[in-house]
Amino acid sequence: MRPDILERAFDTDHFKQQGVALLNILSDYFTAARANEIKANNYKSPEESLEFWKKQLKQEPFDFTTFLNDAIDQSMHLHHPRYVGHQVGVSLPSAALMGLLANVLNNGMAIYEVGQVAAPMEQVVVQSVAAQLGYGEAADGVLTSGGTLGNLTALLTARAVKAPTEVWKNGTQDQLAVMVSEEAHYCVDRAVKIMGWGEAGIIKVPTDEQFRMKIDLLETLYQKAIEQGIKVVAVVGSACTTSTGTYDNLDGIADFCQQHHLWFHVDGAHGAAAAFSARHQHLVEGMARADSIVMDFHKMLLTPALTTGVFYKEGKQSYKTFHQKAHYLWNNQDDTEWYNLGKRTFECTKLMMAARVYIQIKEYGFELWSTYVQRMFDLGKSFADLIKQAPNFELAVEPDCNIVCFRYVPFNDETDLSIVNEQIRQILYEKGDFYFVQTKLRGQTYLRTTLMNPFTTLSDLRELIKEIEATAMSIAPLEVQ
Ligand SMILES: *Cc1c(COP(=O)(O)O)cnc(C)c1O
């Protein structure tokens, strides 16, 4: 008779066998990706991919390594130096192992009793990183699942602190609003709509030719809002914007917020990490004056997703975000119990996400992030210089960081240029040697790269320029010449 299915599923030897197989395969993956022995991406259409996994599920007999190899082969390879696409971080191997630890222990850390390790670890991470961002002793915060949720969380705190009436109890009585650059990440708009403030709840501040918020317009827009009976509660600064990686003038926004007693929030999901690079700290000057900062560890800090810090200059404000009572979880809602993290986060069950950050600080110190951020931001500059020198290429904007937008411009017709660049992008995406994305800037399509991989070199980027040029020639040889 076969042993009980639960006995088999929890068998320790079986775990060890699969674990060793997984580690071996992942180690080989790291090596192969780094050495450019595999593609950055193995493209399959959505239909093909769905068919594949339907078939895979039914395949007999079950073979763990085949399954792992399939999953790895067909995923996007962030550890490939020619992955220069989205902003998701290239996970540090030791940080990735913490995922396994957390998943095995499965301690949901909403309350201290099951967060006996995770809660203090999170506290240590949040407070030591807050200090690096320039915050003082009173700072505190939480980790949460993603910048989108992080920004919503910070804006909920802003509402709790700055709204004229208690929204949590009475519902929205006033027309509240936040002011934010028109180039801000769409999650700010979404947060506003979730809070029920509607279209009037988001005042978009135009940007200049560098895509930076025109802060000299803040006062006029603010006065106009008041005339319309709109109560502005917060201004969100982007550090940096998602499309072009542009940093708003945070000091300028801080001055404005101070003058009008508004909540100043910095969406530093991607770029707050500039604080770790001596050469790039100036980009986030004024950030420490913000009431709250959101930073994704899973973008510029080598951490597996999702790991986001929501930092508050006055840590006690974080207890105002969610007011409702949950008597079965904690005794007194008014207590500032740092160790019952569920009080301050949207999530109830949350898995020891601090471990993925804690291990990095413990093993390498902040030097790891300083080195990484500085190298990637510098590479952004060097890549921009390459583009400026390349005939038929145009830089969208001088990059502040490691996000570089450009396009191929063999002729002058704007409509056709967008089409050509979209075609190039699609062909190279399907080819898979490089992975980069595209974005719309002032209505036109630009190619967008985010240099995330610590081992991407200038020669990889030279090859990318060559690939783009060759592709352009192949699609429209007459037009392009
Ligand atoms: C990526 C990004 C977000 C969204 O963060 P997620 O972690 O993907 O939810 C928000 N704001 C900015 C500026 C970003 O770059």
XYZ file of C-alpha atoms and ligand atoms in Angstrom:
496
model
C 0.000 0.000 0.000
C 1.275 3.515 -0.805
C 1.860 5.687 2.235
C -0.724 8.309 3.069
C -0.641 11.250 0.633
C -0.074 13.773 3.425
C 2.809 11.682 4.781
C 4.390 11.668 1.329
C 3.810 15.370 0.723
C 5.515 16.350 3.983
C 8.360 13.868 3.748
C 11.616 15.548 4.751
C 13.843 13.561 2.414
C 11.587 14.479 -0.464
C 11.900 18.163 0.513
C 15.653 17.916 0.657
C 15.836 16.218 -2.721
C 13.669 18.832 -4.395
C 15.452 21.646 -2.589
C 18.872 20.485 -3.753
C 17.579 20.096 -7.307
C 16.141 23.609 -7.187
C 19.350 25.136 -5.852
C 21.419 23.365 -8.492
C 19.181 24.503 -11.305
C 19.034 28.073 -10.024
C 22.816 28.230 -9.642
C 23.212 27.065 -13.222
C 20.665 29.674 -14.255
C 22.645 32.466 -12.573
C 25.810 31.374 -14.367
C 24.201 30.909 -17.774
C 22.324 34.215 -17.614
C 25.387 36.150 -16.536
C 27.458 34.595 -19.343
C 24.849 35.388 -22.002
C 24.453 31.652 -22.701
C 20.682 31.954 -22.589
C 18.441 34.654 -23.993
C 17.181 37.543 -21.940
C 13.700 36.325 -22.776
C 12.200 33.326 -24.565
C 9.178 34.844 -26.215
C 5.955 32.882 -26.571
C 2.616 34.380 -27.517
C -0.048 34.346 -24.785
C -1.923 31.537 -26.593
C 1.196 29.412 -27.075
C 2.144 29.914 -23.485
C -1.288 28.957 -22.190
C -1.284 25.825 -24.369
C 2.128 24.905 -23.047
C 1.134 25.058 -19.396
C -2.141 23.239 -19.994
C -0.144 20.430 -21.561
C 2.563 20.587 -18.915
C -0.017 20.029 -16.176
C -1.178 16.785 -17.753
C 2.280 15.460 -18.592
C 3.112 12.092 -17.009
C 5.128 11.115 -15.126
C 5.674 14.120 -12.873
C 9.246 15.295 -13.124
C 10.268 18.086 -10.801
C 13.380 19.161 -12.693
C 11.570 19.303 -16.041
C 8.968 21.500 -14.447
C 11.622 23.790 -12.951
C 13.560 24.022 -16.187
C 10.421 24.916 -18.121
C 9.459 27.603 -15.626
C 12.933 29.136 -15.693
C 13.490 28.877 -19.459
C 10.265 30.612 -20.286
C 10.501 33.397 -17.739
C 12.029 36.816 -18.215
C 15.676 36.621 -17.141
C 16.417 39.605 -14.952
C 19.823 38.190 -14.130
C 20.803 38.518 -17.790
C 23.001 41.588 -18.417
C 20.934 42.346 -21.520
C 17.749 42.609 -19.517
C 17.287 46.382 -19.541
C 13.492 46.521 -19.314
C 11.237 47.188 -16.377
C 12.303 48.454 -12.998
C 11.977 45.245 -11.051
C 15.132 44.522 -9.118
C 17.676 41.841 -9.922
C 17.254 39.757 -6.795
C 20.347 39.142 -4.731
C 20.794 35.378 -4.292
C 20.986 35.459 -0.495
C 17.921 37.714 -0.292
C 16.038 35.295 -2.536
C 16.791 32.452 -0.130
C 14.937 34.379 2.563
C 11.803 33.831 0.506
C 12.169 30.123 1.100
C 12.704 30.678 4.805
C 9.643 32.890 5.103
C 7.511 30.506 3.047
C 8.458 27.541 5.172
C 7.843 29.296 8.488
C 4.693 30.980 7.115
C 4.353 33.187 10.188
C 1.682 35.736 9.326
C 2.923 38.745 11.237
C -0.177 40.879 11.774
C 0.170 40.401 15.506
C 3.229 39.939 17.641
C 2.448 36.360 18.614
C 3.195 35.155 15.091
C 5.571 37.990 14.302
C 7.980 37.432 17.124
C 10.883 37.465 14.703
C 9.405 39.266 11.712
C 8.091 42.291 13.618
C 11.302 43.298 15.401
C 13.271 42.506 12.241
C 10.979 44.840 10.303
C 11.379 47.504 12.971
C 15.164 47.273 12.736
C 15.086 47.451 8.933
C 12.649 50.365 8.783
C 14.469 52.436 11.376
C 17.958 51.874 10.045
C 16.896 52.588 6.470
C 14.866 55.659 7.534
C 18.074 57.080 8.995
C 19.831 56.490 5.674
C 17.073 58.424 3.927
C 17.851 61.367 6.184
C 15.041 60.982 8.714
C 15.596 61.628 12.422
C 14.912 59.704 15.603
C 11.127 60.116 15.477
C 10.874 58.274 12.184
C 9.135 54.961 11.844
C 7.198 53.015 9.258
C 6.129 49.673 7.890
C 6.890 47.321 5.057
C 4.140 46.559 2.636
C 3.490 44.709 -0.609
C 4.460 47.116 -3.351
C 4.721 50.809 -4.060
C 1.131 50.952 -5.225
C -0.108 49.836 -1.831
C 2.596 51.901 -0.145
C 1.458 55.114 -1.798
C -2.173 54.364 -0.939
C -1.152 53.721 2.662
C 0.757 57.008 2.937
C -2.108 58.945 1.339
C -4.577 57.340 3.760
C -2.383 58.633 6.569
C -2.279 62.060 4.938
C -6.080 62.040 4.775
C -6.420 60.950 8.395
C -4.100 63.717 9.538
C -5.121 66.575 7.234
C -8.812 66.154 6.328
C -11.080 68.650 8.122
C -13.496 65.939 9.274
C -12.919 62.366 10.303
C -13.412 60.515 7.045
C -12.960 57.090 8.591
C -16.037 57.625 10.776
C -18.201 60.010 8.773
C -17.325 59.204 5.194
C -16.029 61.797 2.777
C -17.791 65.092 3.483
C -15.376 67.481 1.836
C -13.974 67.402 -1.664
C -10.409 66.453 -0.858
C -7.503 66.492 -3.298
C -3.816 65.825 -3.770
C -1.514 67.691 -6.129
C 0.894 65.643 -8.179
C 2.932 65.907 -11.366
C 1.180 64.865 -14.571
C 4.059 62.422 -15.046
C 3.486 60.648 -11.709
C 2.899 56.902 -11.549
C -0.730 55.980 -12.224
C -1.059 54.408 -8.779
C -1.398 57.872 -7.225
C -4.409 58.528 -9.425
C -5.748 55.110 -8.501
C -5.271 55.735 -4.768
C -7.249 58.961 -5.075
C -10.088 57.187 -6.897
C -10.088 54.357 -4.351
C -10.456 56.952 -1.594
C -13.536 58.178 -3.429
C -12.348 61.674 -4.302
C -13.077 61.303 -8.021
C -11.550 63.299 -10.858
C -11.572 66.486 -8.798
C -9.459 64.736 -6.192
C -6.313 64.774 -8.265
C -4.828 68.043 -9.391
C -2.239 67.335 -12.057
C 0.605 69.791 -12.139
C 2.119 70.223 -15.618
C 5.779 69.388 -16.181
C 8.566 71.226 -17.981
C 10.524 69.934 -20.981
C 12.578 67.734 -18.626
C 9.303 66.183 -17.327
C 9.868 67.827 -13.922
C 6.898 69.237 -12.010
C 6.568 72.985 -12.642
C 6.524 73.968 -9.004
C 5.956 77.623 -9.821
C 2.419 76.572 -10.836
C 1.626 75.030 -7.445
C 0.414 78.283 -5.871
C -1.951 79.207 -8.719
C -3.412 75.713 -8.916
C -3.799 75.643 -5.142
C -5.662 78.978 -5.068
C -7.877 77.821 -7.917
C -8.728 74.680 -5.954
C -9.678 76.737 -2.906
C -11.963 78.913 -5.051
C -13.695 75.748 -6.227
C -14.192 74.580 -2.657
C -11.593 71.848 -2.940
C -9.541 71.042 0.128
C -6.012 70.072 -0.880
C -4.489 67.786 1.746
C -1.220 66.688 0.186
C 1.355 67.162 -2.537
C 3.126 64.124 -3.956
C 6.641 64.563 -5.303
C 8.043 61.986 -7.721
C 11.524 60.705 -6.992
C 11.659 59.776 -9.704
C 8.950 59.556 -12.381
C 8.482 56.129 -13.884
C 8.670 56.912 -17.615
C 11.778 59.058 -17.769
C 13.278 58.732 -14.293
C 13.003 62.457 -13.628
C 13.297 63.811 -10.089
C 10.939 66.567 -8.978
C 12.341 69.511 -7.049
C 11.606 68.073 -3.612
C 12.955 71.047 -1.677
C 10.668 73.339 -3.624
C 7.645 71.144 -2.938
C 8.626 70.945 0.737
C 8.650 74.747 0.951
C 5.201 74.917 -0.611
C 3.784 72.253 1.727
C 5.282 73.919 4.759
C 3.747 77.249 3.791
C 0.253 75.772 3.402
C 0.443 73.062 6.090
C -0.013 70.290 3.562
C 1.165 66.712 3.841
C 4.263 66.191 1.710
C 4.600 62.695 0.340
C 7.495 61.474 -1.782
C 6.855 58.620 -4.178
C 10.398 57.331 -4.224
C 9.438 53.815 -5.311
C 12.260 53.691 -7.817
C 14.503 56.595 -6.997
C 14.572 57.240 -3.256
C 17.524 54.847 -3.374
C 19.582 57.755 -4.758
C 20.119 58.555 -1.084
C 22.589 55.668 -0.986
C 24.887 57.087 -3.665
C 27.156 59.914 -2.569
C 27.315 61.146 -6.142
C 23.532 61.147 -6.600
C 22.195 62.152 -3.184
C 21.616 65.658 -4.474
C 18.709 64.293 -6.541
C 16.711 63.669 -3.368
C 17.614 66.868 -1.586
C 14.597 67.880 0.460
C 13.246 64.330 0.666
C 13.900 64.159 4.407
C 11.494 67.101 4.830
C 8.627 64.914 3.562
C 6.007 63.616 5.989
C 6.170 60.250 4.266
C 8.334 58.435 1.747
C 7.648 55.264 -0.188
C 10.605 53.246 -1.452
C 10.523 49.897 -3.214
C 13.347 47.682 -2.038
C 12.415 45.466 -4.971
C 13.455 48.100 -7.476
C 16.833 49.741 -6.851
C 17.836 47.710 -3.798
C 18.345 44.191 -5.173
C 15.456 42.746 -3.170
C 12.907 40.183 -4.340
C 9.401 41.567 -4.908
C 7.297 42.722 -3.261
C 9.150 44.634 -0.544
C 8.225 48.250 -0.015
C 9.047 50.633 2.794
C 6.539 53.279 3.895
C 8.506 55.706 6.023
C 7.075 58.480 8.193
C 9.056 61.431 9.493
C 6.835 61.373 12.591
C 6.458 57.671 13.201
C 3.386 58.116 15.372
C 1.397 59.310 12.348
C 1.519 55.777 10.974
C -0.892 54.668 13.710
C -3.580 56.981 12.331
C -3.829 55.299 8.924
C -6.412 52.653 9.800
C -8.631 53.498 12.707
C -10.968 50.575 12.866
C -11.016 48.226 15.778
C -10.147 44.559 15.569
C -10.731 43.398 19.120
C -9.876 39.827 18.411
C -6.399 40.873 17.369
C -5.352 43.610 19.706
C -6.611 45.011 22.956
C -6.323 48.714 22.564
C -6.477 50.535 19.256
C -4.980 53.683 20.750
C -1.771 52.069 21.880
C 1.188 52.596 19.639
C 2.183 48.964 19.653
C 4.968 48.797 17.083
C 4.974 45.016 17.326
C 1.370 44.510 16.203
C 2.118 45.471 12.625
C -1.361 44.736 11.294
C -2.508 47.961 12.937
C -0.523 49.980 10.462
C -0.612 47.919 7.294
C -3.337 47.147 4.822
C -2.332 43.506 4.847
C -3.418 41.209 7.612
C -1.304 38.122 6.943
C 2.115 39.219 5.745
C 5.248 37.088 5.485
C 8.485 38.193 7.103
C 9.398 40.467 4.221
C 12.025 42.240 6.291
C 14.273 39.165 6.156
C 15.090 39.825 2.494
C 16.365 43.277 3.422
C 17.816 42.433 6.829
C 20.107 39.765 5.379
C 21.591 42.264 2.912
C 22.339 44.869 5.555
C 23.752 42.210 7.854
C 25.921 40.522 5.257
C 27.144 43.514 3.237
C 26.158 46.710 5.038
C 24.884 49.737 3.143
C 27.983 49.638 0.944
C 26.257 47.062 -1.263
C 23.445 49.452 -2.184
C 25.747 52.491 -2.464
C 27.952 50.651 -4.913
C 25.023 49.299 -6.885
C 23.014 52.525 -7.128
C 26.049 54.577 -8.030
C 27.126 52.116 -10.707
C 23.690 51.882 -12.324
C 23.057 55.628 -12.266
C 26.505 56.272 -13.745
C 25.836 53.690 -16.437
C 22.641 55.574 -17.321
C 24.737 58.679 -17.986
C 27.265 56.773 -20.071
C 24.533 55.118 -22.109
C 22.976 58.521 -22.749
C 26.346 59.732 -24.041
C 26.515 56.740 -26.399
C 23.075 57.557 -27.752
C 23.982 61.185 -28.285
C 26.984 60.103 -30.344
C 25.086 57.541 -32.408
C 23.827 58.858 -35.731
C 20.046 58.493 -36.150
C 19.433 58.205 -32.409
C 17.809 60.802 -30.224
C 17.776 60.983 -26.453
C 14.341 61.859 -25.044
C 15.797 63.672 -22.082
C 19.120 63.813 -20.252
C 18.723 61.036 -17.654
C 18.824 61.744 -13.911
C 19.326 58.074 -13.131
C 19.354 54.604 -14.717
C 16.170 55.089 -16.755
C 17.118 56.104 -20.282
C 14.549 56.898 -22.989
C 15.490 57.409 -26.623
C 14.346 56.627 -30.127
C 15.599 55.825 -33.552
C 15.168 58.827 -35.865
C 16.159 58.091 -39.426
C 13.686 60.716 -40.767
C 11.423 63.480 -39.518
C 7.823 62.334 -39.788
C 6.589 62.000 -36.169
C 3.775 59.522 -36.859
C 6.023 57.195 -38.808
C 8.755 57.509 -36.191
C 6.433 56.168 -33.532
C 5.433 53.295 -35.780
C 9.032 52.430 -36.658
C 10.113 52.482 -33.020
C 7.153 50.321 -32.003
C 8.020 47.827 -34.736
C 11.657 47.710 -33.685
C 10.661 47.131 -30.088
C 8.245 44.322 -30.985
C 10.761 42.525 -33.198
C 13.509 42.705 -30.603
C 11.141 41.671 -27.835
C 10.207 38.542 -29.752
C 13.831 37.884 -30.659
C 14.734 37.939 -26.973
C 18.458 38.776 -27.020
C 17.675 42.032 -25.252
C 14.674 43.066 -23.260
C 13.640 46.708 -23.149
C 10.270 48.460 -23.183
C 8.633 51.483 -24.741
C 6.810 54.522 -23.434
C 4.786 57.433 -24.787
C 6.294 60.857 -24.239
C 4.348 63.868 -25.441
C 2.309 61.547 -27.613
C 5.281 59.883 -29.325
C 6.698 56.426 -28.779
C 10.170 56.194 -27.276
C 12.232 53.167 -26.431
C 12.770 52.877 -22.720
C 15.552 51.107 -20.878
C 16.085 50.729 -17.164
C 19.583 49.563 -16.365
C 18.956 47.214 -13.451
C 21.483 44.453 -13.881
C 24.751 45.116 -12.023
C 26.662 43.315 -14.772
C 25.322 45.171 -17.796
C 28.276 46.812 -19.521
C 28.618 49.669 -21.933
C 29.549 47.123 -24.577
C 26.174 45.360 -24.054
C 24.541 48.731 -24.653
C 26.647 49.356 -27.747
C 25.360 46.036 -29.046
C 21.819 47.133 -28.278
C 22.251 50.248 -30.427
C 23.611 48.070 -33.235
C 20.690 45.644 -32.912
C 18.182 48.465 -33.114
C 19.858 49.884 -36.186
C 20.035 46.510 -37.932
C 16.397 45.818 -37.110
C 15.329 49.177 -38.476
C 17.150 48.424 -41.729
C 15.409 45.080 -42.026
C 11.893 46.455 -41.619
C 11.984 49.533 -43.810
C 15.137 49.561 -45.888
C 13.955 52.260 -48.271
C 12.354 54.628 -45.833
C 15.137 54.423 -43.352
C 18.018 55.289 -45.660
C 7.103 51.243 -9.762
C 6.507 52.472 -9.248
C 5.339 52.439 -8.483
C 4.551 51.173 -8.272
O 5.217 50.330 -7.397
P 4.855 48.752 -7.343
O 5.832 48.253 -6.357
O 5.034 48.223 -8.716
O 3.448 48.641 -6.873
C 4.886 53.626 -7.961
N 5.518 54.782 -8.190
C 6.648 54.852 -8.919
C 7.313 56.170 -9.128
C 7.177 53.695 -9.482
O 8.297 53.765 -10.214
